[in-house]
PDB file of C-alpha atoms and ligand atoms in Angstrom:
ATOM      1  CA  MET A 230      26.444  41.745   7.395  1.00 41.00           C
ATOM      2  CA  SER A 231      23.831  43.906   9.177  1.00 47.00           C
ATOM      3  CA  ASP A 232      21.011  42.363  11.208  1.00 46.00           C
ATOM      4  CA  GLU A 233      18.551  43.351   8.457  1.00 47.00           C
ATOM      5  CA  GLN A 234      20.605  41.451   5.876  1.00 51.00           C
ATOM      6  CA  LYS A 235      20.845  38.258   7.921  1.00 47.00           C
ATOM      7  CA  ARG A 236      18.567  35.512   6.648  1.00 54.00           C
ATOM      8  CA  PRO A 237      16.401  33.796   9.269  1.00 58.00           C
ATOM      9  CA  GLU A 238      17.779  30.436  10.349  1.00 67.00           C
ATOM     10  CA  GLU A 239      16.657  27.762   7.888  1.00 71.00           C
ATOM     11  CA  PRO A 240      14.895  24.819   9.507  1.00 78.00           C
ATOM     12  CA  THR A 241      16.682  21.482   9.444  1.00 93.00           C
ATOM     13  CA  ILE A 242      14.016  19.004   8.474  1.00 96.00           C
ATOM     14  CA  ARG A 243      15.292  15.525   9.274  1.00 98.00           C
ATOM     15  CA  LEU A 244      13.539  12.599   7.578  1.00 98.00           C
ATOM     16  CA  GLY A 245      14.022   8.894   8.097  1.00 98.00           C
ATOM     17  CA  VAL A 246      14.042   7.018   4.781  1.00 98.00           C
ATOM     18  CA  SER A 247      14.287   3.400   3.648  1.00 98.00           C
ATOM     19  CA  THR A 248      17.948   3.159   2.604  1.00 98.00           C
ATOM     20  CA  CYS A 249      17.299   1.474  -0.772  1.00 98.00           C
ATOM     21  CA  LEU A 250      15.286   4.542  -1.912  1.00 98.00           C
ATOM     22  CA  LEU A 251      18.478   6.615  -1.831  1.00 98.00           C
ATOM     23  CA  GLY A 252      20.140   4.243  -4.342  1.00 98.00           C
ATOM     24  CA  GLU A 253      22.078   2.118  -1.851  1.00 98.00           C
ATOM     25  CA  GLU A 254      22.387  -1.514  -2.974  1.00 98.00           C
ATOM     26  CA  VAL A 255      20.920  -3.092   0.153  1.00 98.00           C
ATOM     27  CA  ARG A 256      17.943  -5.022  -1.245  1.00 98.00           C
ATOM     28  CA  TYR A 257      17.600  -8.787  -0.871  1.00 98.00           C
ATOM     29  CA  ASP A 258      18.637  -9.211  -4.549  1.00 98.00           C
ATOM     30  CA  GLY A 259      21.644  -6.868  -4.243  1.00 98.00           C
ATOM     31  CA  GLY A 260      19.843  -4.012  -6.030  1.00 98.00           C
ATOM     32  CA  HIS A 261      18.400  -0.664  -5.003  1.00 98.00           C
ATOM     33  CA  LYS A 262      15.187   1.297  -5.589  1.00 98.00           C
ATOM     34  CA  LEU A 263      16.530   4.798  -6.208  1.00 98.00           C
ATOM     35  CA  ASP A 264      13.706   7.335  -6.153  1.00 98.00           C
ATOM     36  CA  GLN A 265      14.648  10.362  -8.268  1.00 97.00           C
ATOM     37  CA  PHE A 266      12.122  12.701  -6.629  1.00 97.00           C
ATOM     38  CA  LEU A 267      13.460  11.945  -3.150  1.00 98.00           C
ATOM     39  CA  VAL A 268      17.138  12.257  -4.076  1.00 98.00           C
ATOM     40  CA  ASN A 269      17.081  15.096  -6.610  1.00 97.00           C
ATOM     41  CA  THR A 270      14.169  17.253  -5.412  1.00 97.00           C
ATOM     42  CA  LEU A 271      13.118  16.700  -1.792  1.00 97.00           C
ATOM     43  CA  GLY A 272      16.713  15.833  -0.850  1.00 97.00           C
ATOM     44  CA  ARG A 273      17.782  19.455  -1.512  1.00 96.00           C
ATOM     45  CA  PHE A 274      15.670  20.628   1.436  1.00 95.00           C
ATOM     46  CA  VAL A 275      15.969  17.864   4.032  1.00 97.00           C
ATOM     47  CA  GLU A 276      18.575  15.852   5.894  1.00 97.00           C
ATOM     48  CA  TRP A 277      18.174  12.090   5.396  1.00 98.00           C
ATOM     49  CA  VAL A 278      18.515   9.480   8.124  1.00 98.00           C
ATOM     50  CA  PRO A 279      18.657   6.207   6.143  1.00 98.00           C
ATOM     51  CA  VAL A 280      17.398   3.010   7.795  1.00 98.00           C
ATOM     52  CA  CYS A 281      17.484  -0.514   6.311  1.00 98.00           C
ATOM     53  CA  PRO A 282      15.950  -2.890   8.871  1.00 98.00           C
ATOM     54  CA  GLU A 283      17.102  -6.103   7.191  1.00 98.00           C
ATOM     55  CA  VAL A 284      20.752  -5.078   6.786  1.00 98.00           C
ATOM     56  CA  GLU A 285      20.940  -3.224  10.120  1.00 98.00           C
ATOM     57  CA  MET A 286      19.703  -6.270  12.028  1.00 98.00           C
ATOM     58  CA  GLY A 287      22.638  -8.176  10.589  1.00 98.00           C
ATOM     59  CA  LEU A 288      21.500  -9.900   7.377  1.00 98.00           C
ATOM     60  CA  PRO A 289      23.819 -10.031   4.356  1.00 98.00           C
ATOM     61  CA  THR A 290      23.197  -8.663   0.844  1.00 98.00           C
ATOM     62  CA  PRO A 291      22.086 -10.530  -1.179  1.00 98.00           C
ATOM     63  CA  ARG A 292      19.830 -12.625   1.081  1.00 98.00           C
ATOM     64  CA  GLU A 293      16.696 -14.704   0.821  1.00 98.00           C
ATOM     65  CA  SER A 294      13.425 -12.845   0.292  1.00 98.00           C
ATOM     66  CA  MET A 295      10.838 -12.509   3.066  1.00 98.00           C
ATOM     67  CA  ARG A 296       7.089 -12.149   3.365  1.00 98.00           C
ATOM     68  CA  LEU A 297       4.450 -11.399   5.999  1.00 98.00           C
ATOM     69  CA  VAL A 298       2.412 -14.446   7.015  1.00 98.00           C
ATOM     70  CA  GLY A 299      -0.653 -15.051   9.206  1.00 98.00           C
ATOM     71  CA  ASP A 300      -2.756 -12.519  11.136  1.00 97.00           C
ATOM     72  CA  ALA A 301      -2.768  -9.108   9.376  1.00 96.00           C
ATOM     73  CA  GLU A 302      -2.761  -7.333  12.769  1.00 96.00           C
ATOM     74  CA  ALA A 303       0.259  -9.293  14.077  1.00 97.00           C
ATOM     75  CA  PRO A 304       1.940 -10.951  11.093  1.00 98.00           C
ATOM     76  CA  ARG A 305       5.122 -13.008  11.195  1.00 98.00           C
ATOM     77  CA  LEU A 306       8.144 -12.082   9.055  1.00 98.00           C
ATOM     78  CA  ILE A 307       9.105 -15.320   7.337  1.00 98.00           C
ATOM     79  CA  ALA A 308      11.715 -16.276   4.724  1.00 98.00           C
ATOM     80  CA  PRO A 309       9.661 -18.881   2.832  1.00 96.00           C
ATOM     81  CA  LYS A 310      12.609 -20.747   1.277  1.00 96.00           C
ATOM     82  CA  SER A 311      14.337 -21.606   4.567  1.00 97.00           C
ATOM     83  CA  GLY A 312      11.260 -21.268   6.791  1.00 97.00           C
ATOM     84  CA  GLN A 313      13.238 -18.946   9.106  1.00 98.00           C
ATOM     85  CA  ASP A 314      11.081 -16.627  11.262  1.00 98.00           C
ATOM     86  CA  TYR A 315      12.718 -13.178  11.686  1.00 98.00           C
ATOM     87  CA  THR A 316       9.869 -11.466  13.567  1.00 98.00           C
ATOM     88  CA  GLU A 317      11.339 -11.227  17.071  1.00 98.00           C
ATOM     89  CA  ARG A 318      14.827 -10.450  15.776  1.00 98.00           C
ATOM     90  CA  MET A 319      13.531  -7.485  13.778  1.00 98.00           C
ATOM     91  CA  GLN A 320      11.290  -6.238  16.608  1.00 98.00           C
ATOM     92  CA  THR A 321      14.167  -6.320  19.095  1.00 98.00           C
ATOM     93  CA  TRP A 322      16.482  -4.498  16.682  1.00 98.00           C
ATOM     94  CA  ALA A 323      13.736  -1.951  15.831  1.00 98.00           C
ATOM     95  CA  ARG A 324      13.042  -1.031  19.472  1.00 98.00           C
ATOM     96  CA  GLU A 325      16.721  -0.266  20.088  1.00 98.00           C
ATOM     97  CA  ARG A 326      17.119   1.631  16.794  1.00 98.00           C
ATOM     98  CA  LEU A 327      14.030   3.695  17.564  1.00 98.00           C
ATOM     99  CA  GLU A 328      15.595   4.975  20.776  1.00 98.00           C
ATOM    100  CA  GLU A 329      18.441   6.368  18.629  1.00 98.00           C
ATOM    101  CA  LEU A 330      15.984   7.804  16.103  1.00 98.00           C
ATOM    102  CA  ALA A 331      13.925   9.457  18.862  1.00 97.00           C
ATOM    103  CA  ALA A 332      17.126  11.105  20.121  1.00 97.00           C
ATOM    104  CA  VAL A 333      18.075  12.600  16.719  1.00 96.00           C
ATOM    105  CA  GLN A 334      14.560  14.119  16.456  1.00 95.00           C
ATOM    106  CA  LEU A 335      13.068  13.057  13.140  1.00 98.00           C
ATOM    107  CA  HIS A 336      10.309  15.140  11.514  1.00 98.00           C
ATOM    108  CA  GLY A 337       8.940  12.413   9.225  1.00 98.00           C
ATOM    109  CA  PHE A 338       9.694   9.063   7.623  1.00 98.00           C
ATOM    110  CA  ILE A 339       9.405   7.812   4.037  1.00 98.00           C
ATOM    111  CA  PHE A 340       9.120   4.044   3.651  1.00 98.00           C
ATOM    112  CA  LYS A 341       9.626   1.694   0.711  1.00 98.00           C
ATOM    113  CA  LYS A 342       6.227   0.455  -0.466  1.00 98.00           C
ATOM    114  CA  ASN A 343       5.303  -3.253  -0.535  1.00 98.00           C
ATOM    115  CA  SER A 344       8.226  -4.391   1.629  1.00 98.00           C
ATOM    116  CA  PRO A 345       7.376  -6.860   4.458  1.00 98.00           C
ATOM    117  CA  SER A 346      10.022  -5.107   6.584  1.00 98.00           C
ATOM    118  CA  SER A 347       9.516  -1.457   5.549  1.00 98.00           C
ATOM    119  CA  GLY A 348       6.135  -1.088   3.752  1.00 98.00           C
ATOM    120  CA  LEU A 349       3.545   1.108   5.439  1.00 98.00           C
ATOM    121  CA  PHE A 350       0.279   0.475   3.579  1.00 98.00           C
ATOM    122  CA  ARG A 351      -1.322  -2.538   1.900  1.00 98.00           C
ATOM    123  CA  VAL A 352       1.657  -4.885   2.220  1.00 98.00           C
ATOM    124  CA  ARG A 353       0.846  -8.460   1.150  1.00 98.00           C
ATOM    125  CA  VAL A 354       0.063 -10.814   4.034  1.00 98.00           C
ATOM    126  CA  TYR A 355      -0.044 -14.515   3.077  1.00 98.00           C
ATOM    127  CA  ASP A 356      -2.439 -16.992   4.670  1.00 97.00           C
ATOM    128  CA  GLN A 357      -1.562 -20.588   5.500  1.00 91.00           C
ATOM    129  CA  LYS A 358      -2.517 -21.671   1.968  1.00 95.00           C
ATOM    130  CA  GLY A 359      -0.072 -19.147   0.482  1.00 95.00           C
ATOM    131  CA  MET A 360      -2.775 -16.735  -0.716  1.00 98.00           C
ATOM    132  CA  PRO A 361      -1.833 -13.021  -0.367  1.00 98.00           C
ATOM    133  CA  ARG A 362      -4.093 -10.173   0.758  1.00 98.00           C
ATOM    134  CA  ARG A 363      -2.965  -6.536   0.574  1.00 98.00           C
ATOM    135  CA  VAL A 364      -3.852  -5.663   4.152  1.00 98.00           C
ATOM    136  CA  GLY A 365      -0.580  -5.473   6.087  1.00 98.00           C
ATOM    137  CA  THR A 366       2.003  -3.087   7.523  1.00 98.00           C
ATOM    138  CA  GLY A 367       5.692  -4.016   7.614  1.00 98.00           C
ATOM    139  CA  ILE A 368       7.323  -4.965  10.905  1.00 98.00           C
ATOM    140  CA  PHE A 369       9.482  -1.818  11.207  1.00 98.00           C
ATOM    141  CA  PRO A 370       6.793   0.848  10.439  1.00 98.00           C
ATOM    142  CA  ARG A 371       4.550  -0.888  12.976  1.00 98.00           C
ATOM    143  CA  GLU A 372       7.226  -0.297  15.635  1.00 98.00           C
ATOM    144  CA  VAL A 373       7.728   3.305  14.441  1.00 98.00           C
ATOM    145  CA  MET A 374       3.994   4.016  14.892  1.00 98.00           C
ATOM    146  CA  ASP A 375       4.124   2.592  18.430  1.00 98.00           C
ATOM    147  CA  ARG A 376       7.201   4.565  19.522  1.00 98.00           C
ATOM    148  CA  LEU A 377       6.643   7.849  17.599  1.00 98.00           C
ATOM    149  CA  PRO A 378       2.855   8.026  17.127  1.00 98.00           C
ATOM    150  CA  LEU A 379       2.716  11.639  15.873  1.00 98.00           C
ATOM    151  CA  LEU A 380       5.529  11.369  13.322  1.00 98.00           C
ATOM    152  CA  PRO A 381       4.311  12.070   9.729  1.00 98.00           C
ATOM    153  CA  LEU A 382       4.760   8.863   7.694  1.00 98.00           C
ATOM    154  CA  GLU A 383       4.506   8.172   3.964  1.00 98.00           C
ATOM    155  CA  GLU A 384       5.591   5.797   1.210  1.00 98.00           C
ATOM    156  CA  GLU A 385       7.628   6.819  -1.824  1.00 98.00           C
ATOM    157  CA  GLY A 386       4.982   5.560  -4.280  1.00 97.00           C
ATOM    158  CA  ARG A 387       2.212   7.708  -2.770  1.00 98.00           C
ATOM    159  CA  LEU A 388       4.437  10.808  -2.933  1.00 98.00           C
ATOM    160  CA  HIS A 389       3.989  10.789  -6.732  1.00 96.00           C
ATOM    161  CA  ASP A 390       0.359  11.814  -6.094  1.00 97.00           C
ATOM    162  CA  MET A 391       0.513  15.636  -5.853  1.00 96.00           C
ATOM    163  CA  ARG A 392      -2.197  15.966  -3.184  1.00 96.00           C
ATOM    164  CA  LEU A 393      -0.546  13.374  -0.953  1.00 97.00           C
ATOM    165  CA  ARG A 394       2.885  14.935  -1.547  1.00 98.00           C
ATOM    166  CA  GLU A 395       1.667  18.408  -0.618  1.00 96.00           C
ATOM    167  CA  ASN A 396      -0.067  17.017   2.460  1.00 97.00           C
ATOM    168  CA  PHE A 397       3.056  15.173   3.637  1.00 98.00           C
ATOM    169  CA  ILE A 398       5.325  18.190   3.139  1.00 97.00           C
ATOM    170  CA  GLU A 399       2.930  20.408   5.062  1.00 97.00           C
ATOM    171  CA  ARG A 400       2.748  17.866   7.895  1.00 98.00           C
ATOM    172  CA  ILE A 401       6.531  17.599   8.259  1.00 98.00           C
ATOM    173  CA  PHE A 402       6.917  21.389   8.473  1.00 96.00           C
ATOM    174  CA  VAL A 403       4.120  21.756  11.041  1.00 98.00           C
ATOM    175  CA  TYR A 404       5.520  18.818  13.038  1.00 98.00           C
ATOM    176  CA  TYR A 405       8.935  20.531  12.951  1.00 97.00           C
ATOM    177  CA  ARG A 406       7.381  23.708  14.416  1.00 97.00           C
ATOM    178  CA  TRP A 407       5.464  21.633  17.009  1.00 98.00           C
ATOM    179  CA  THR A 408       8.672  19.968  18.243  1.00 97.00           C
ATOM    180  CA  ARG A 409      10.394  23.388  18.357  1.00 96.00           C
ATOM    181  CA  LEU A 410       7.539  24.750  20.482  1.00 97.00           C
ATOM    182  CA  LEU A 411       7.859  21.866  22.940  1.00 97.00           C
ATOM    183  CA  GLN A 412      11.611  22.436  23.236  1.00 95.00           C
ATOM    184  CA  GLU A 413      11.740  26.234  23.257  1.00 95.00           C
ATOM    185  CA  ASP A 414       8.458  27.594  24.612  1.00 93.00           C
ATOM    186  CA  PRO A 415       6.568  24.834  26.477  1.00 95.00           C
ATOM    187  CA  THR A 416       3.984  27.122  28.095  1.00 93.00           C
ATOM    188  CA  PRO A 417       0.215  27.689  27.704  1.00 91.00           C
ATOM    189  CA  GLY A 418       1.070  31.091  26.166  1.00 93.00           C
ATOM    190  CA  GLY A 419       3.323  29.408  23.604  1.00 95.00           C
ATOM    191  CA  LEU A 420       0.539  26.968  22.765  1.00 96.00           C
ATOM    192  CA  VAL A 421      -1.940  29.826  22.235  1.00 95.00           C
ATOM    193  CA  ARG A 422       0.524  31.527  19.850  1.00 96.00           C
ATOM    194  CA  PHE A 423       1.077  28.240  17.981  1.00 97.00           C
ATOM    195  CA  HIS A 424      -2.688  27.690  17.697  1.00 97.00           C
ATOM    196  CA  THR A 425      -3.277  31.211  16.405  1.00 96.00           C
ATOM    197  CA  ALA A 426      -0.444  30.943  13.863  1.00 97.00           C
ATOM    198  CA  HIS A 427      -1.811  27.657  12.469  1.00 97.00           C
ATOM    199  CA  LYS A 428      -5.483  28.609  12.346  1.00 96.00           C
ATOM    200  CA  LEU A 429      -5.772  28.935   8.574  1.00 95.00           C
ATOM    201  CA  THR A 430      -3.580  25.901   7.875  1.00 96.00           C
ATOM    202  CA  LEU A 431      -5.791  23.762  10.102  1.00 97.00           C
ATOM    203  CA  MET A 432      -9.007  25.132   8.649  1.00 96.00           C
ATOM    204  CA  ALA A 433      -7.813  24.216   5.152  1.00 96.00           C
ATOM    205  CA  HIS A 434      -7.646  20.599   6.338  1.00 97.00           C
ATOM    206  CA  SER A 435     -10.226  20.016   9.066  1.00 97.00           C
ATOM    207  CA  PRO A 436     -12.316  22.825  10.612  1.00 96.00           C
ATOM    208  CA  SER A 437     -13.745  20.327  13.143  1.00 97.00           C
ATOM    209  CA  HIS A 438     -10.233  19.498  14.424  1.00 98.00           C
ATOM    210  CA  TYR A 439      -9.410  23.219  14.592  1.00 97.00           C
ATOM    211  CA  GLN A 440     -12.525  23.837  16.710  1.00 96.00           C
ATOM    212  CA  ALA A 441     -11.801  20.900  19.048  1.00 97.00           C
ATOM    213  CA  MET A 442      -8.235  22.195  19.486  1.00 97.00           C
ATOM    214  CA  GLY A 443      -9.560  25.695  20.229  1.00 96.00           C
ATOM    215  CA  ARG A 444     -11.810  24.287  22.991  1.00 95.00           C
ATOM    216  CA  LEU A 445      -8.809  22.434  24.404  1.00 95.00           C
ATOM    217  CA  VAL A 446      -6.633  25.575  24.441  1.00 94.00           C
ATOM    218  CA  ALA A 447      -9.461  27.449  26.199  1.00 93.00           C
ATOM    219  CA  GLN A 448      -9.458  24.806  28.981  1.00 89.00           C
ATOM    220  CA  ALA A 449      -5.682  24.948  29.328  1.00 83.00           C
ATOM    221  CA  GLY A 450      -5.871  25.967  32.992  1.00 83.00           C
ATOM    222  CA  SER A 451      -7.810  22.847  34.038  1.00 89.00           C
ATOM    223  CA  LEU A 452      -5.447  20.298  32.444  1.00 91.00           C
ATOM    224  CA  THR A 453      -1.870  19.337  33.190  1.00 94.00           C
ATOM    225  CA  TRP A 454       0.689  20.414  30.573  1.00 94.00           C
ATOM    226  CA  GLU A 455       1.279  16.742  29.682  1.00 95.00           C
ATOM    227  CA  GLU A 456      -2.472  16.114  29.108  1.00 94.00           C
ATOM    228  CA  LEU A 457      -2.759  19.288  27.068  1.00 95.00           C
ATOM    229  CA  VAL A 458       0.235  18.509  24.858  1.00 96.00           C
ATOM    230  CA  GLU A 459      -0.732  14.887  24.325  1.00 96.00           C
ATOM    231  CA  THR A 460      -4.296  15.663  23.230  1.00 97.00           C
ATOM    232  CA  TYR A 461      -3.436  18.802  21.243  1.00 98.00           C
ATOM    233  CA  GLY A 462      -0.555  17.051  19.434  1.00 98.00           C
ATOM    234  CA  ARG A 463      -2.770  14.101  18.478  1.00 98.00           C
ATOM    235  CA  LEU A 464      -5.562  16.369  17.176  1.00 98.00           C
ATOM    236  CA  LEU A 465      -3.010  18.508  15.313  1.00 98.00           C
ATOM    237  CA  MET A 466      -1.484  15.641  13.367  1.00 98.00           C
ATOM    238  CA  GLU A 467      -4.849  13.888  12.819  1.00 98.00           C
ATOM    239  CA  GLY A 468      -6.395  17.100  11.486  1.00 98.00           C
ATOM    240  CA  LEU A 469      -3.504  17.854   9.136  1.00 98.00           C
ATOM    241  CA  ALA A 470      -3.682  14.337   7.689  1.00 98.00           C
ATOM    242  CA  VAL A 471      -7.194  15.148   6.382  1.00 97.00           C
ATOM    243  CA  LEU A 472      -6.718  16.256   2.778  1.00 96.00           C
ATOM    244  CA  GLY A 473      -7.619  19.821   1.807  1.00 92.00           C
ATOM    245  CA  THR A 474     -10.426  20.401  -0.715  1.00 92.00           C
ATOM    246  CA  PRO A 475     -11.274  23.337  -3.018  1.00 92.00           C
ATOM    247  CA  GLY A 476     -14.232  24.156  -0.718  1.00 94.00           C
ATOM    248  CA  LYS A 477     -12.073  24.354   2.416  1.00 94.00           C
ATOM    249  CA  HIS A 478      -9.439  26.432   0.608  1.00 92.00           C
ATOM    250  CA  THR A 479     -12.176  28.819  -0.576  1.00 94.00           C
ATOM    251  CA  ASN A 480     -13.351  29.206   3.007  1.00 91.00           C
ATOM    252  CA  VAL A 481      -9.784  30.023   4.138  1.00 92.00           C
ATOM    253  CA  LEU A 482      -9.332  32.555   1.320  1.00 93.00           C
ATOM    254  CA  GLN A 483     -12.567  34.265   2.342  1.00 90.00           C
ATOM    255  CA  HIS A 484     -11.206  34.554   5.901  1.00 88.00           C
ATOM    256  CA  LEU A 485      -8.033  36.072   4.465  1.00 87.00           C
ATOM    257  CA  MET A 486     -10.067  38.582   2.463  1.00 86.00           C
ATOM    258  CA  GLY A 487     -11.454  39.793   5.776  1.00 83.00           C
ATOM    259  CA  PHE A 488      -7.916  40.594   7.002  1.00 80.00           C
ATOM    260  CA  LEU A 489      -6.903  42.247   3.736  1.00 81.00           C
ATOM    261  CA  LYS A 490     -10.043  44.365   3.759  1.00 78.00           C
ATOM    262  CA  GLU A 491      -8.808  46.071   6.918  1.00 72.00           C
ATOM    263  CA  ALA A 492      -5.352  46.634   5.462  1.00 73.00           C
ATOM    264  CA  LEU A 493      -6.327  48.003   2.042  1.00 73.00           C
ATOM    265  CA  SER A 494      -7.473  51.543   1.553  1.00 67.00           C
ATOM    266  CA  ARG A 495     -10.908  52.173   0.054  1.00 64.00           C
ATOM    267  CA  ARG A 496      -9.296  53.415  -3.179  1.00 64.00           C
ATOM    268  CA  THR A 497      -7.321  50.181  -3.733  1.00 69.00           C
ATOM    269  CA  ARG A 498     -10.101  47.769  -2.776  1.00 67.00           C
ATOM    270  CA  PRO A 499     -12.005  46.000  -5.563  1.00 66.00           C
ATOM    271  CA  SER A 500     -15.542  47.400  -5.757  1.00 64.00           C
ATOM    272  CA  CYS A 501     -17.062  44.020  -4.790  1.00 63.00           C
ATOM    273  CA  TRP A 502     -15.494  44.444  -1.296  1.00 59.00           C
ATOM    274  CA  ALA A 503     -17.175  47.767  -0.600  1.00 53.00           C
TER     275      ALA A 503
HETATM  276  S1  LIG B 719      12.763  -2.141   1.657  1.00 87.10           S
HETATM  277 FE1  LIG B 719      13.592  -1.783   3.694  1.00 87.10          FE
HETATM  278  S2  LIG B 719      14.531  -3.697   4.305  1.00 87.10           S
HETATM  279 FE2  LIG B 719      14.236  -3.795   2.102  1.00 87.10          FE
HETATM  280  S3  LIG B 719      16.157  -3.060   1.247  1.00 87.10           S
HETATM  281 FE3  LIG B 719      14.809  -1.292   1.383  1.00 87.10          FE
HETATM  282  S4  LIG B 719      15.306  -0.389   3.356  1.00 87.10           S
HETATM  283 FE4  LIG B 719      16.147  -2.478   3.392  1.00 87.10          FE
END
């Protein structure tokens, strides 16, 4: 095969996923929560790294159910039937497991919604009277956010919303390219090229983040590489998490028209561009 015929190397996007979403029977009741979109559609383009906190910390299947109890910011993981408190056991397991996950270089994580161990958003937290409020985050995702703060995170339920799905997929690809930059070209010049290449993507999400990142790149000489990368990476992932709107996309398309105007001859331009 000639060089021209060779296809560029395809990225390996590696996503952590709650194991039960892949159809594995690891839930407390012995069942699973197979998600067809993840397995049959997204699964064709990514490599899964399945994680089941409850089974991996040594609990059997089936097992007693658990819930979050107490302070929403620091809830306890309790099995109400036996009264057993699993909080420290899961935190200790999670910190060790996250060292392994950091080493395999994930590009995102998809969690099972509503789970006290794995749920990311609006997990029920029970007060002392047994009344639930949907205000919590599961014990494992909380540890993931601490250890890998830039990693794109989502829940399987929210991925059925097309805008959230598109946003998540875009974030995992940009995060993939960000980690490649840090490994392969960790220089101010590499950062400038990355910033230029992602201009329109960022503007479609958050022009204010794009501008703040531009100011940061311009000051590159007065910051250490670590300071630059930490602040730029945080702004990058924060900005991309802002959802695009028709207005922002229109603005980006108008920018693109400016580029095309240069490339098209007068004869082939629409008259409104004259
Ligand atoms: S929600 Fe999490 S802890 Fe529960 S079965 Fe699924 S992967 Fe395991």
